[in-house]
Short mmCIF file of C-alpha atoms and ligand atoms in Angstrom, two decimals:
data_model
loop_
_atom_site.label_atom_id
_atom_site.label_comp_id
_atom_site.label_asym_id
_atom_site.label_seq_id
_atom_site.Cartn_x
_atom_site.Cartn_y
_atom_site.Cartn_z
CA UNK A 1 8.24 -16.31 16.65
CA UNK A 2 9.88 -16.61 12.76
CA UNK A 3 7.87 -14.95 10.55
CA UNK A 4 9.13 -14.81 6.46
CA UNK A 5 7.73 -11.89 4.56
CA UNK A 6 7.94 -12.46 0.78
CA UNK A 7 6.83 -9.21 -1.64
CA UNK A 8 7.74 -8.04 -4.19
CA UNK A 9 8.52 -4.23 -3.65
CA UNK A 10 10.36 -2.36 -0.38
CA UNK A 11 11.10 1.06 -0.05
CA UNK A 12 12.91 2.92 -1.17
CA UNK A 13 14.72 0.04 -2.84
CA UNK A 14 11.48 -0.73 -5.28
CA UNK A 15 8.08 1.30 -4.97
CA UNK A 16 5.26 1.22 -7.24
CA UNK A 17 2.84 2.35 -3.87
CA UNK A 18 1.99 1.51 -0.72
CA UNK A 19 3.10 -1.81 -0.46
CA UNK A 20 6.50 -1.15 -0.60
CA UNK A 21 5.87 1.49 2.30
CA UNK A 22 4.24 -1.46 4.35
CA UNK A 23 7.20 -3.91 3.50
CA UNK A 24 9.38 -0.95 4.81
CA UNK A 25 7.94 -0.52 7.96
CA UNK A 26 5.90 -3.88 9.06
CA UNK A 27 8.77 -6.29 9.14
CA UNK A 28 11.12 -4.14 11.19
CA UNK A 29 8.00 -2.90 13.57
CA UNK A 30 7.61 -6.88 14.00
CA UNK A 31 10.97 -7.12 14.83
CA UNK A 32 10.94 -4.57 17.79
CA UNK A 33 8.24 -6.40 19.14
CA UNK A 34 10.24 -9.43 19.66
CA UNK A 35 9.48 -11.57 16.34
CA UNK A 36 12.34 -12.96 14.43
CA UNK A 37 11.85 -11.38 10.73
CA UNK A 38 13.25 -12.34 7.73
CA UNK A 39 12.14 -10.95 4.05
CA UNK A 40 12.69 -12.21 0.64
CA UNK A 41 12.67 -10.44 -2.49
CA UNK A 42 13.04 -10.92 -5.78
CA UNK A 43 17.07 -9.93 -6.88
CA UNK A 44 16.15 -7.08 -9.29
CA UNK A 45 19.18 -5.23 -9.94
CA UNK A 46 17.99 -2.29 -7.26
CA UNK A 47 17.74 -5.05 -4.11
CA UNK A 48 20.60 -7.08 -5.49
CA UNK A 49 23.41 -4.07 -5.40
CA UNK A 50 21.73 -2.47 -2.41
CA UNK A 51 21.67 -5.53 0.15
CA UNK A 52 24.81 -5.82 2.64
CA UNK A 53 27.05 -8.67 3.04
CA UNK A 54 25.04 -10.78 0.28
CA UNK A 55 26.09 -14.54 0.56
CA UNK A 56 25.03 -17.99 -0.94
CA UNK A 57 22.66 -20.38 1.51
CA UNK A 58 21.36 -22.32 -1.39
CA UNK A 59 21.94 -23.24 -4.94
CA UNK A 60 18.99 -23.90 -6.87
CA UNK A 61 19.54 -24.57 -10.37
CA UNK A 62 18.26 -24.31 -13.55
CA UNK A 63 14.34 -23.17 -12.74
CA UNK A 64 11.29 -21.26 -14.39
CA UNK A 65 13.43 -21.06 -17.45
CA UNK A 66 16.31 -19.23 -15.74
CA UNK A 67 19.41 -21.07 -16.34
CA UNK A 68 21.11 -19.73 -12.56
CA UNK A 69 19.09 -19.39 -9.52
CA UNK A 70 20.83 -18.94 -6.23
CA UNK A 71 19.42 -18.08 -3.05
CA UNK A 72 21.15 -15.23 -1.11
CA UNK A 73 21.12 -13.84 2.20
CA UNK A 74 21.95 -10.39 3.56
CA UNK A 75 21.08 -7.38 5.16
CA UNK A 76 18.68 -4.70 4.19
CA UNK A 77 20.43 -1.65 4.61
CA UNK A 78 18.59 0.88 6.87
CA UNK A 79 16.75 -1.56 8.66
CA UNK A 80 19.58 -4.54 9.31
CA UNK A 81 16.72 -7.00 8.82
CA UNK A 82 18.28 -10.24 7.38
CA UNK A 83 16.90 -10.93 3.70
CA UNK A 84 16.97 -13.49 1.12
CA UNK A 85 17.27 -12.49 -2.04
CA UNK A 86 16.46 -14.53 -5.55
CA UNK A 87 19.49 -14.32 -7.66
CA UNK A 88 17.86 -15.17 -10.82
CA UNK A 89 19.76 -13.06 -13.60
CA UNK A 90 17.82 -13.93 -16.62
CA UNK A 91 14.77 -13.44 -14.85
CA UNK A 92 14.99 -10.27 -12.48
CA UNK A 93 18.65 -8.33 -13.39
CA UNK A 94 17.14 -5.82 -16.04
CA UNK A 95 16.09 -2.44 -16.35
CA UNK A 96 12.39 -1.20 -16.29
CA UNK A 97 10.16 -1.41 -13.36
CA UNK A 98 8.98 -4.54 -11.16
CA UNK A 99 6.38 -5.92 -13.17
CA UNK A 100 6.60 -3.47 -16.42
CA UNK A 101 9.17 -2.17 -18.86
CA UNK A 102 10.03 1.50 -19.41
CA UNK A 103 7.19 1.11 -22.34
CA UNK A 104 4.56 0.36 -19.91
CA UNK A 105 4.15 -3.34 -21.09
CA UNK A 106 4.03 -6.06 -18.29
CA UNK A 107 7.02 -8.59 -18.57
CA UNK A 108 6.18 -11.51 -20.86
CA UNK A 109 7.80 -13.81 -18.35
CA UNK A 110 6.17 -12.51 -14.83
CA UNK A 111 4.78 -15.71 -14.72
CA UNK A 112 7.85 -17.07 -14.23
CA UNK A 113 9.02 -14.14 -12.19
CA UNK A 114 6.54 -14.38 -9.43
CA UNK A 115 6.51 -18.12 -9.79
CA UNK A 116 9.87 -18.69 -8.61
CA UNK A 117 9.53 -15.94 -5.67
CA UNK A 118 6.45 -18.38 -4.74
CA UNK A 119 8.58 -21.84 -5.26
CA UNK A 120 11.29 -20.44 -3.19
CA UNK A 121 8.99 -19.21 -0.35
CA UNK A 122 7.74 -22.34 0.12
CA UNK A 123 10.94 -24.21 0.09
CA UNK A 124 12.33 -21.48 2.75
CA UNK A 125 9.22 -22.60 4.63
CA UNK A 126 9.83 -26.29 4.89
CA UNK A 127 12.79 -25.78 5.88
CA UNK A 128 14.43 -27.20 2.35
CA UNK A 129 16.78 -24.06 1.18
CA UNK A 130 18.31 -22.88 4.65
CA UNK A 131 18.73 -25.27 6.84
CA UNK A 132 19.85 -22.79 9.47
CA UNK A 133 16.40 -21.10 9.84
CA UNK A 134 13.12 -22.08 8.93
CA UNK A 135 9.85 -19.76 9.05
CA UNK A 136 7.00 -20.86 11.17
CA UNK A 137 4.62 -18.38 9.19
CA UNK A 138 5.15 -17.63 5.39
CA UNK A 139 3.75 -14.26 5.13
CA UNK A 140 3.07 -13.55 1.62
CA UNK A 141 1.96 -10.23 -0.19
CA UNK A 142 -0.20 -9.59 -2.83
CA UNK A 143 -0.42 -11.44 -5.94
CA UNK A 144 3.14 -11.52 -6.73
CA UNK A 145 4.13 -14.24 -3.75
CA UNK A 146 0.50 -15.84 -4.02
CA UNK A 147 1.60 -18.79 -5.58
CA UNK A 148 3.92 -19.70 -2.19
CA UNK A 149 0.82 -20.94 -0.63
CA UNK A 150 0.01 -22.91 -3.71
CA UNK A 151 3.31 -24.47 -3.54
CA UNK A 152 3.16 -24.97 0.49
CA UNK A 153 0.02 -26.94 0.10
CA UNK A 154 1.43 -29.01 -3.05
CA UNK A 155 4.21 -29.57 -0.76
CA UNK A 156 1.91 -31.37 1.61
CA UNK A 157 1.70 -28.36 4.06
CA UNK A 158 4.73 -28.94 5.44
CA UNK A 159 6.72 -26.15 7.50
CA UNK A 160 5.09 -23.14 8.18
CA UNK A 161 2.08 -21.94 8.11
CA UNK A 162 0.67 -19.38 5.36
CA UNK A 163 -0.66 -16.00 6.08
CA UNK A 164 -1.80 -13.95 2.98
CA UNK A 165 -2.40 -10.33 2.55
CA UNK A 166 -4.16 -8.67 -0.07
CA UNK A 167 -2.83 -5.30 -0.55
CA UNK A 168 -5.04 -4.75 -3.78
CA UNK A 169 -8.09 -7.19 -4.74
CA UNK A 170 -8.21 -5.29 -8.43
CA UNK A 171 -4.57 -6.34 -9.62
CA UNK A 172 -4.76 -10.32 -9.57
CA UNK A 173 -2.04 -11.58 -11.50
CA UNK A 174 -3.84 -13.67 -14.56
CA UNK A 175 -1.95 -15.60 -16.84
CA UNK A 176 -2.67 -18.02 -19.71
CA UNK A 177 -3.24 -21.15 -19.07
CA UNK A 178 -1.20 -22.80 -21.75
CA UNK A 179 1.54 -21.57 -19.90
CA UNK A 180 0.71 -23.55 -16.79
CA UNK A 181 3.01 -25.97 -17.42
CA UNK A 182 5.83 -23.77 -16.86
CA UNK A 183 4.91 -24.10 -13.10
CA UNK A 184 5.31 -27.52 -12.62
CA UNK A 185 1.83 -27.84 -10.83
CA UNK A 186 -0.29 -31.38 -11.37
CA UNK A 187 -3.14 -30.51 -13.37
CA UNK A 188 -5.27 -30.99 -10.59
CA UNK A 189 -3.99 -27.82 -9.37
CA UNK A 190 -5.23 -26.35 -12.54
CA UNK A 191 -8.89 -26.68 -11.79
CA UNK A 192 -11.94 -24.05 -10.71
CA UNK A 193 -10.90 -25.51 -7.19
CA UNK A 194 -7.59 -24.27 -7.33
CA UNK A 195 -5.58 -21.56 -9.28
CA UNK A 196 -8.03 -21.38 -12.13
CA UNK A 197 -9.97 -17.96 -12.73
CA UNK A 198 -12.75 -17.76 -15.81
CA UNK A 199 -10.00 -19.98 -18.04
CA UNK A 200 -6.84 -18.57 -17.05
CA UNK A 201 -4.64 -18.83 -14.08
CA UNK A 202 -5.08 -16.56 -11.16
CA UNK A 203 -2.09 -16.19 -8.68
CA UNK A 204 -4.08 -14.19 -6.12
CA UNK A 205 -6.91 -17.11 -5.85
CA UNK A 206 -3.48 -19.12 -5.41
CA UNK A 207 -3.33 -17.07 -2.10
CA UNK A 208 -6.67 -16.94 -1.11
CA UNK A 209 -7.55 -20.86 -2.02
CA UNK A 210 -4.53 -21.58 -0.15
CA UNK A 211 -3.24 -19.62 2.84
CA UNK A 212 -4.13 -20.57 6.43
CA UNK A 213 -5.69 -17.30 6.79
CA UNK A 214 -6.23 -14.29 4.42
CA UNK A 215 -5.90 -10.36 6.14
CA UNK A 216 -6.32 -7.04 4.45
CA UNK A 217 -5.13 -3.96 4.91
CA UNK A 218 -8.53 -2.92 6.63
CA UNK A 219 -11.40 -3.74 8.43
CA UNK A 220 -13.69 -2.00 6.20
CA UNK A 221 -11.69 -3.67 2.98
CA UNK A 222 -12.24 -7.29 4.68
CA UNK A 223 -15.82 -6.74 4.68
CA UNK A 224 -16.07 -4.92 1.30
CA UNK A 225 -14.24 -7.75 -0.68
CA UNK A 226 -16.62 -10.36 -0.01
CA UNK A 227 -19.21 -8.19 -2.02
CA UNK A 228 -19.70 -8.04 -5.62
CA UNK A 229 -19.27 -4.19 -5.65
CA UNK A 230 -15.48 -4.65 -4.59
CA UNK A 231 -14.80 -8.24 -4.55
CA UNK A 232 -13.26 -8.07 -8.19
CA UNK A 233 -14.98 -11.46 -9.08
CA UNK A 234 -13.44 -12.89 -6.29
CA UNK A 235 -15.94 -12.23 -3.39
CA UNK A 236 -17.15 -15.86 -3.85
CA UNK A 237 -13.97 -17.17 -3.12
CA UNK A 238 -13.89 -14.83 0.08
CA UNK A 239 -16.73 -15.72 1.08
CA UNK A 240 -15.99 -19.40 1.28
CA UNK A 241 -12.79 -18.24 3.70
CA UNK A 242 -14.99 -16.05 5.35
CA UNK A 243 -14.04 -17.35 8.70
CA UNK A 244 -9.99 -17.14 8.24
CA UNK A 245 -10.19 -13.39 6.68
CA UNK A 246 -9.21 -10.26 8.76
CA UNK A 247 -8.64 -6.65 8.37
CA UNK A 248 -5.61 -5.34 10.06
CA UNK A 249 -5.29 -1.54 9.67
CA UNK A 250 -2.02 -0.40 8.00
CA UNK A 251 -0.07 2.17 9.86
CA UNK A 252 3.46 4.45 8.71
CA UNK A 253 6.60 4.71 9.27
CA UNK A 254 6.45 7.65 11.62
CA UNK A 255 10.09 8.64 11.37
CA UNK A 256 10.00 8.89 7.71
CA UNK A 257 6.96 10.86 8.18
CA UNK A 258 6.98 13.45 10.74
CA UNK A 259 6.82 17.08 10.27
CA UNK A 260 8.93 17.73 13.23
CA UNK A 261 11.78 15.91 12.28
CA UNK A 262 11.35 16.20 8.26
CA UNK A 263 14.24 17.62 6.03
CA UNK A 264 12.28 17.26 3.59
CA UNK A 265 10.30 20.49 4.60
CA UNK A 266 11.40 24.48 4.33
CA UNK A 267 10.26 24.40 8.28
CA UNK A 268 9.26 21.97 10.43
CA UNK A 269 6.42 22.11 12.94
CA UNK A 270 4.74 20.10 15.63
CA UNK A 271 1.16 20.17 17.73
CA UNK A 272 2.75 22.92 19.97
CA UNK A 273 3.84 25.23 17.20
CA UNK A 274 2.19 25.04 13.72
CA UNK A 275 3.51 28.08 12.30
CA UNK A 276 6.01 26.49 10.24
CA UNK A 277 2.83 25.14 8.17
CA UNK A 278 2.13 28.89 6.81
CA UNK A 279 6.08 28.82 5.57
CA UNK A 280 5.97 25.65 3.87
CA UNK A 281 2.44 26.49 2.00
CA UNK A 282 4.19 29.73 0.86
CA UNK A 283 7.29 27.99 -0.63
CA UNK A 284 4.87 25.51 -2.02
CA UNK A 285 2.78 28.02 -3.60
CA UNK A 286 6.01 29.81 -4.81
CA UNK A 287 7.51 26.44 -6.33
CA UNK A 288 4.74 25.59 -8.40
CA UNK A 289 4.06 28.96 -9.22
CA UNK A 290 0.40 29.28 -7.65
CA UNK A 291 -0.67 32.84 -6.58
CA UNK A 292 1.17 33.56 -2.78
CA UNK A 293 -1.92 33.75 -0.85
CA UNK A 294 -1.76 32.64 2.39
CA UNK A 295 -5.68 32.11 2.93
CA UNK A 296 -6.47 30.38 0.04
CA UNK A 297 -7.08 26.74 1.01
CA UNK A 298 -4.55 24.63 -0.32
CA UNK A 299 -5.63 21.43 -2.07
CA UNK A 300 -2.96 18.63 -2.66
CA UNK A 301 -3.58 14.85 -4.13
CA UNK A 302 -0.50 12.82 -4.16
CA UNK A 303 -1.53 9.39 -5.81
CA UNK A 304 -1.12 6.99 -8.83
CA UNK A 305 -3.22 8.49 -11.69
CA UNK A 306 -5.41 5.55 -12.21
CA UNK A 307 -9.28 4.53 -12.05
CA UNK A 308 -9.09 3.57 -8.40
CA UNK A 309 -8.32 6.85 -6.93
CA UNK A 310 -11.36 8.40 -8.13
CA UNK A 311 -8.89 11.37 -9.91
CA UNK A 312 -12.17 12.11 -12.53
CA UNK A 313 -14.27 13.63 -9.88
CA UNK A 314 -11.81 15.84 -8.91
CA UNK A 315 -11.38 17.17 -12.35
CA UNK A 316 -14.76 17.17 -12.56
CA UNK A 317 -15.35 19.07 -9.74
CA UNK A 318 -12.62 21.89 -10.56
CA UNK A 319 -14.55 24.72 -11.71
CA UNK A 320 -16.65 24.78 -8.48
CA UNK A 321 -13.24 24.05 -5.98
CA UNK A 322 -11.41 27.22 -8.12
CA UNK A 323 -14.84 29.20 -7.74
CA UNK A 324 -14.98 28.17 -3.68
CA UNK A 325 -10.88 30.13 -4.09
CA UNK A 326 -9.17 27.08 -3.09
CA UNK A 327 -5.67 26.05 -4.97
CA UNK A 328 -4.99 22.80 -6.02
CA UNK A 329 -1.42 20.68 -6.58
CA UNK A 330 -1.91 16.99 -8.10
CA UNK A 331 1.37 15.16 -8.63
CA UNK A 332 0.95 11.79 -9.58
CA UNK A 333 1.64 9.25 -12.67
CA UNK A 334 -0.42 6.74 -14.79
CA UNK A 335 -3.05 6.75 -16.65
CA UNK A 336 -1.93 8.69 -20.02
CA UNK A 337 -5.51 10.17 -20.46
CA UNK A 338 -5.48 11.65 -16.38
CA UNK A 339 -2.18 13.08 -16.87
CA UNK A 340 -3.07 14.97 -20.00
CA UNK A 341 -6.46 16.13 -18.02
CA UNK A 342 -4.43 17.23 -14.96
CA UNK A 343 -1.75 19.24 -17.31
CA UNK A 344 -4.80 21.01 -19.20
CA UNK A 345 -6.48 21.93 -15.80
CA UNK A 346 -2.99 23.46 -14.74
CA UNK A 347 -2.98 25.31 -17.82
CA UNK A 348 -6.18 26.31 -18.08
CA UNK A 349 -6.22 27.59 -14.32
CA UNK A 350 -3.01 29.43 -14.11
CA UNK A 351 -1.80 30.82 -10.45
CA UNK A 352 -4.57 28.29 -9.17
CA UNK A 353 -3.99 24.78 -9.93
CA UNK A 354 -0.65 22.86 -10.57
CA UNK A 355 0.64 19.37 -11.67
CA UNK A 356 3.59 17.74 -11.04
CA UNK A 357 3.60 14.91 -13.71
CA UNK A 358 6.53 12.47 -12.26
CA UNK A 359 7.15 10.57 -9.20
CA UNK A 360 8.72 12.39 -6.35
CA UNK A 361 9.26 11.31 -2.86
CA UNK A 362 10.73 14.45 -1.04
CA UNK A 363 8.10 16.67 -3.01
CA UNK A 364 5.52 14.49 -1.35
CA UNK A 365 7.26 15.21 1.65
CA UNK A 366 7.07 19.21 0.64
CA UNK A 367 3.31 18.54 -0.20
CA UNK A 368 1.82 17.12 2.71
CA UNK A 369 3.74 19.71 4.65
CA UNK A 370 2.65 22.95 3.15
CA UNK A 371 -1.06 21.98 2.17
CA UNK A 372 -4.31 22.29 4.19
CA UNK A 373 -5.81 19.58 3.19
CA UNK A 374 -5.21 16.29 0.84
CA UNK A 375 -7.78 14.59 -1.76
CA UNK A 376 -8.53 11.53 -1.76
CA UNK A 377 -11.92 10.86 -2.95
CA UNK A 378 -11.22 6.84 -3.87
CA UNK A 379 -13.49 4.35 -5.84
CA UNK A 380 -12.01 1.69 -3.65
CA UNK A 381 -9.38 2.00 -1.29
CA UNK A 382 -8.04 -0.86 0.72
CA UNK A 383 -5.83 1.43 3.29
CA UNK A 384 -4.51 4.49 1.40
CA UNK A 385 -1.42 5.85 3.29
CA UNK A 386 -1.55 9.52 1.71
CA UNK A 387 -4.75 10.31 4.24
CA UNK A 388 -2.58 8.82 7.30
CA UNK A 389 0.13 11.24 6.37
CA UNK A 390 -2.20 14.05 5.81
CA UNK A 391 -3.39 13.22 9.58
CA UNK A 392 0.12 13.74 10.88
CA UNK A 393 0.97 16.37 9.03
CA UNK A 394 -1.83 18.10 10.01
CA UNK A 395 -2.83 18.39 6.55
CA UNK A 396 -6.61 17.24 6.69
CA UNK A 397 -7.97 14.57 4.54
CA UNK A 398 -11.22 14.95 2.15
CA UNK A 399 -11.47 11.16 1.59
CA UNK A 400 -14.50 9.11 -0.31
CA UNK A 401 -16.07 6.76 2.71
CA UNK A 402 -14.70 3.53 1.82
CA UNK A 403 -12.52 0.96 2.48
CA UNK A 404 -8.93 2.34 4.71
CA UNK A 405 -10.43 6.17 4.27
CA UNK A 406 -13.48 5.60 6.30
CA UNK A 407 -11.83 3.28 8.69
CA UNK A 408 -8.89 6.06 9.18
CA UNK A 409 -10.39 9.73 8.78
CA UNK A 410 -13.23 10.69 11.58
CA UNK A 411 -15.06 12.98 9.05
CA UNK A 412 -16.40 16.40 10.81
CA UNK A 413 -20.05 16.75 11.80
CA UNK A 414 -22.04 18.55 14.60
CA UNK A 415 -21.36 15.43 16.64
CA UNK A 416 -17.67 15.49 16.29
CA UNK A 417 -17.00 18.82 15.86
CA UNK A 418 -18.58 19.07 19.16
CA UNK A 419 -16.68 16.00 21.02
CA UNK A 420 -13.04 17.38 19.07
CA UNK A 421 -13.16 13.95 17.68
CA UNK A 422 -12.96 15.46 13.99
CA UNK A 423 -9.80 14.99 11.86
CA UNK A 424 -11.37 15.38 8.56
CA UNK A 425 -14.16 15.02 5.90
CA UNK A 426 -16.05 12.42 3.96
CA UNK A 427 -18.51 11.91 1.60
CA UNK A 428 -20.23 9.16 0.56
CA UNK A 429 -21.42 8.77 -3.44
CA UNK A 430 -18.76 8.97 -6.29
CA UNK A 431 -19.91 12.15 -7.47
CA UNK A 432 -18.00 15.61 -8.30
CA UNK A 433 -21.34 17.31 -6.58
CA UNK A 434 -20.17 15.10 -3.03
CA UNK A 435 -17.08 15.89 -3.26
CA UNK A 436 -17.45 19.65 -3.88
CA UNK A 437 -20.17 19.53 -1.40
CA UNK A 438 -17.73 17.98 1.03
CA UNK A 439 -14.83 20.42 0.00
CA UNK A 440 -17.17 23.64 0.29
CA UNK A 441 -18.18 22.29 4.46
CA UNK A 442 -14.22 21.71 4.90
CA UNK A 443 -13.49 25.61 3.20
CA UNK A 444 -16.00 26.53 5.60
CA UNK A 445 -14.30 25.74 8.69
CA UNK A 446 -11.06 26.58 7.28
CA UNK A 447 -12.00 29.88 6.99
CA UNK A 448 -12.08 30.20 10.96
CA UNK A 449 -8.89 29.68 12.53
CA UNK A 450 -10.06 28.67 16.03
CA UNK A 451 -12.00 25.89 14.65
CA UNK A 452 -9.50 24.46 12.20
CA UNK A 453 -6.21 24.17 14.25
CA UNK A 454 -7.78 22.26 16.80
CA UNK A 455 -8.81 19.83 13.90
CA UNK A 456 -5.30 19.95 12.98
CA UNK A 457 -3.97 19.25 16.05
CA UNK A 458 -6.67 16.27 16.85
CA UNK A 459 -5.47 14.70 13.51
CA UNK A 460 -1.89 14.82 14.30
CA UNK A 461 -2.39 13.32 17.92
CA UNK A 462 -3.83 10.02 16.22
CA UNK A 463 -1.29 7.60 16.79
CA UNK A 464 -1.15 5.47 13.50
CA UNK A 465 2.50 3.76 13.91
CA UNK A 466 3.29 0.12 13.46
CA UNK A 467 2.78 -0.44 16.92
CA UNK A 468 -0.44 -1.50 16.96
CA UNK A 469 -0.61 -3.69 13.68
CA UNK A 470 2.63 -5.23 14.68
CA UNK A 471 0.87 -6.32 17.79
CA UNK A 472 -2.24 -7.31 15.89
CA UNK A 473 -0.19 -9.49 13.07
CA UNK A 474 2.14 -10.93 16.08
CA UNK A 475 -1.51 -12.28 17.57
CA UNK A 476 -2.50 -13.53 14.23
CA UNK A 477 0.21 -15.53 13.48
CA UNK A 478 0.45 -16.51 17.43
CA UNK A 479 -2.89 -18.06 16.76
CA UNK A 480 -1.75 -19.65 13.87
CA UNK A 481 1.03 -21.34 15.06
CA UNK A 482 -1.36 -22.72 17.77
CA UNK A 483 -4.18 -23.82 15.65
CA UNK A 484 -2.64 -24.27 11.90
CA UNK A 485 -4.30 -25.20 8.84
CA UNK A 486 -7.61 -22.99 8.15
CA UNK A 487 -10.41 -22.55 10.87
CA UNK A 488 -13.27 -23.20 8.40
CA UNK A 489 -13.60 -23.55 4.42
CA UNK A 490 -16.86 -23.73 2.90
CA UNK A 491 -16.77 -25.71 -0.40
P1 ADP B 1 -1.68 2.88 -3.65
O1 ADP B 1 -0.60 1.61 -2.99
O2 ADP B 1 -2.61 2.17 -4.05
O3 ADP B 1 -0.69 3.33 -4.47
P2 ADP B 1 -1.36 4.18 -0.91
O4 ADP B 1 -2.15 5.48 -0.13
O5 ADP B 1 -1.46 3.09 -0.24
O6 ADP B 1 -1.90 4.00 -2.54
O7 ADP B 1 0.45 4.30 -1.36
C1 ADP B 1 1.02 5.09 -2.24
C2 ADP B 1 2.36 5.54 -2.06
O8 ADP B 1 3.07 6.05 -2.78
C3 ADP B 1 2.52 6.71 -0.73
O9 ADP B 1 3.66 6.61 -0.19
C4 ADP B 1 2.54 7.59 -1.73
O10 ADP B 1 3.24 8.90 -1.23
C5 ADP B 1 3.17 7.07 -2.99
N1 ADP B 1 2.95 8.07 -4.17
C6 ADP B 1 2.31 7.84 -5.15
N2 ADP B 1 2.01 8.72 -5.62
C7 ADP B 1 3.46 9.42 -5.58
C8 ADP B 1 4.14 10.19 -6.80
N3 ADP B 1 3.69 11.13 -7.88
N4 ADP B 1 5.48 11.17 -6.07
C9 ADP B 1 5.53 10.79 -4.90
N5 ADP B 1 4.79 9.40 -3.68
C10 ADP B 1 4.06 9.19 -4.15
C1 GLC B 2 -2.81 -0.98 -2.46
C2 GLC B 2 -3.68 -0.25 -1.82
C3 GLC B 2 -3.35 0.65 -0.90
C4 GLC B 2 -2.77 -0.06 0.42
C5 GLC B 2 -1.47 -0.40 -0.16
C6 GLC B 2 -0.64 -0.64 0.80
O1 GLC B 2 -1.79 -0.85 -3.17
O2 GLC B 2 -4.47 0.30 -2.92
O3 GLC B 2 -5.11 1.22 -0.63
O4 GLC B 2 -2.67 1.34 1.09
O5 GLC B 2 -1.79 -1.13 -0.81
O6 GLC B 2 -1.28 -1.96 2.08
#
């Protein structure tokens, strides 16, 4: 099975969120399962400079406003998977982030940058650019790659079938309709039936309308996005594609995230010997200037600071959480108002609350390795990875019951505690009082070591490796190759 994955991020080269983690781990997991997998990435400096043995496979010439575009083929450092790189210096070779300049403004030419990515993907899919390798399945991730599905359709559906994975419906890749000519698509592609979304162009809609199959990163989110509450205005489009939408839960890289071998931890630990956790906790308390109290439940949160993540609930619940004797460390970047609020909370509660406003992978490992619980009170969450890291590290997740959080955490209640299946804590309403109640229940259990440690062990036993998800994707690809095209489209 030949599969081309197309995305805008891949850890550790370029990362703004979980998409990068998925792109780093899913393609190698598919390769281990026997698929012939390649990846296509934009040639940002961090990608172009890291790829090994890159050689040109096609010269594309001027396109999407770039004078010179080439397609390179090399190897990904680490996994050694073959990787195609779109080398277009004018569009990709610059500082800043993949979508934004250092000042936080979107790059003004994102339409061209990700239009080109989608176009190259579709060309590879139809065997135009690399005669030596043609994918059977073109797997596009999030809006950045969405146009691949439209270009494939525009080229007459030749070659590869398409799968479009929604990692986050809230980011849609909307652009001014006036810029549409830059995409080189006929005007019929700009209608409401195609790429138009409330007067703008939507790259996300291109994926949703034209992919043969749509997947998202948890079964529950797959259902949620067909409702107005979670559909971000695209639930109608998704309902017309209901037969083609499915949810496949993300995995995690169990080698990168492994408390028994994690080089970032002062003390490694495992199911049989959890003692290292206490040592890590004390080290973390010292590192963050918290009181070194072994019995204070230590809560952490590692997150983008955005409205999605429900961090305002933590801020509102903070006085009550502190009253319960907990400590809190937040590590994140994003919304300046949330950054300031967490800084202020740390100043207001010295020794009990700490905030690291920044991005730090190694420290994220130390936070997971030393804390007792991880808070993920998201308003919506397509999958969420930090609760999975929490489970793997015996750092019990306290989550809101939405999306992938609901699908991955078994909340403690009378029944699950009795059966020994509980792995965390969950609450429903997005209210600080609900979060507080949930943490209170957790703290009560925490106070009894004989009851807490079995939960830690149960959480650590759960298998969230990529093995199962990779099999599910393979099954999807096989089905698609046998039955090409959408299963059912209601228009
Ligand atoms: P999202 O993709 O919506 O941000 P996920 O939970 O899927 O949420 O993935 C977030 C990823 O980014 C995880 O790997 C998490 O550890 C990482 N992360 C987020 N913020 C930080 C931070 N400040 N420092 C280190 N890692 C972070
Ligand atoms: C998105 C979602 C997150 C998911 C990640 C990887 O960024 O917000 O829930 O885990 O993609 O699929």
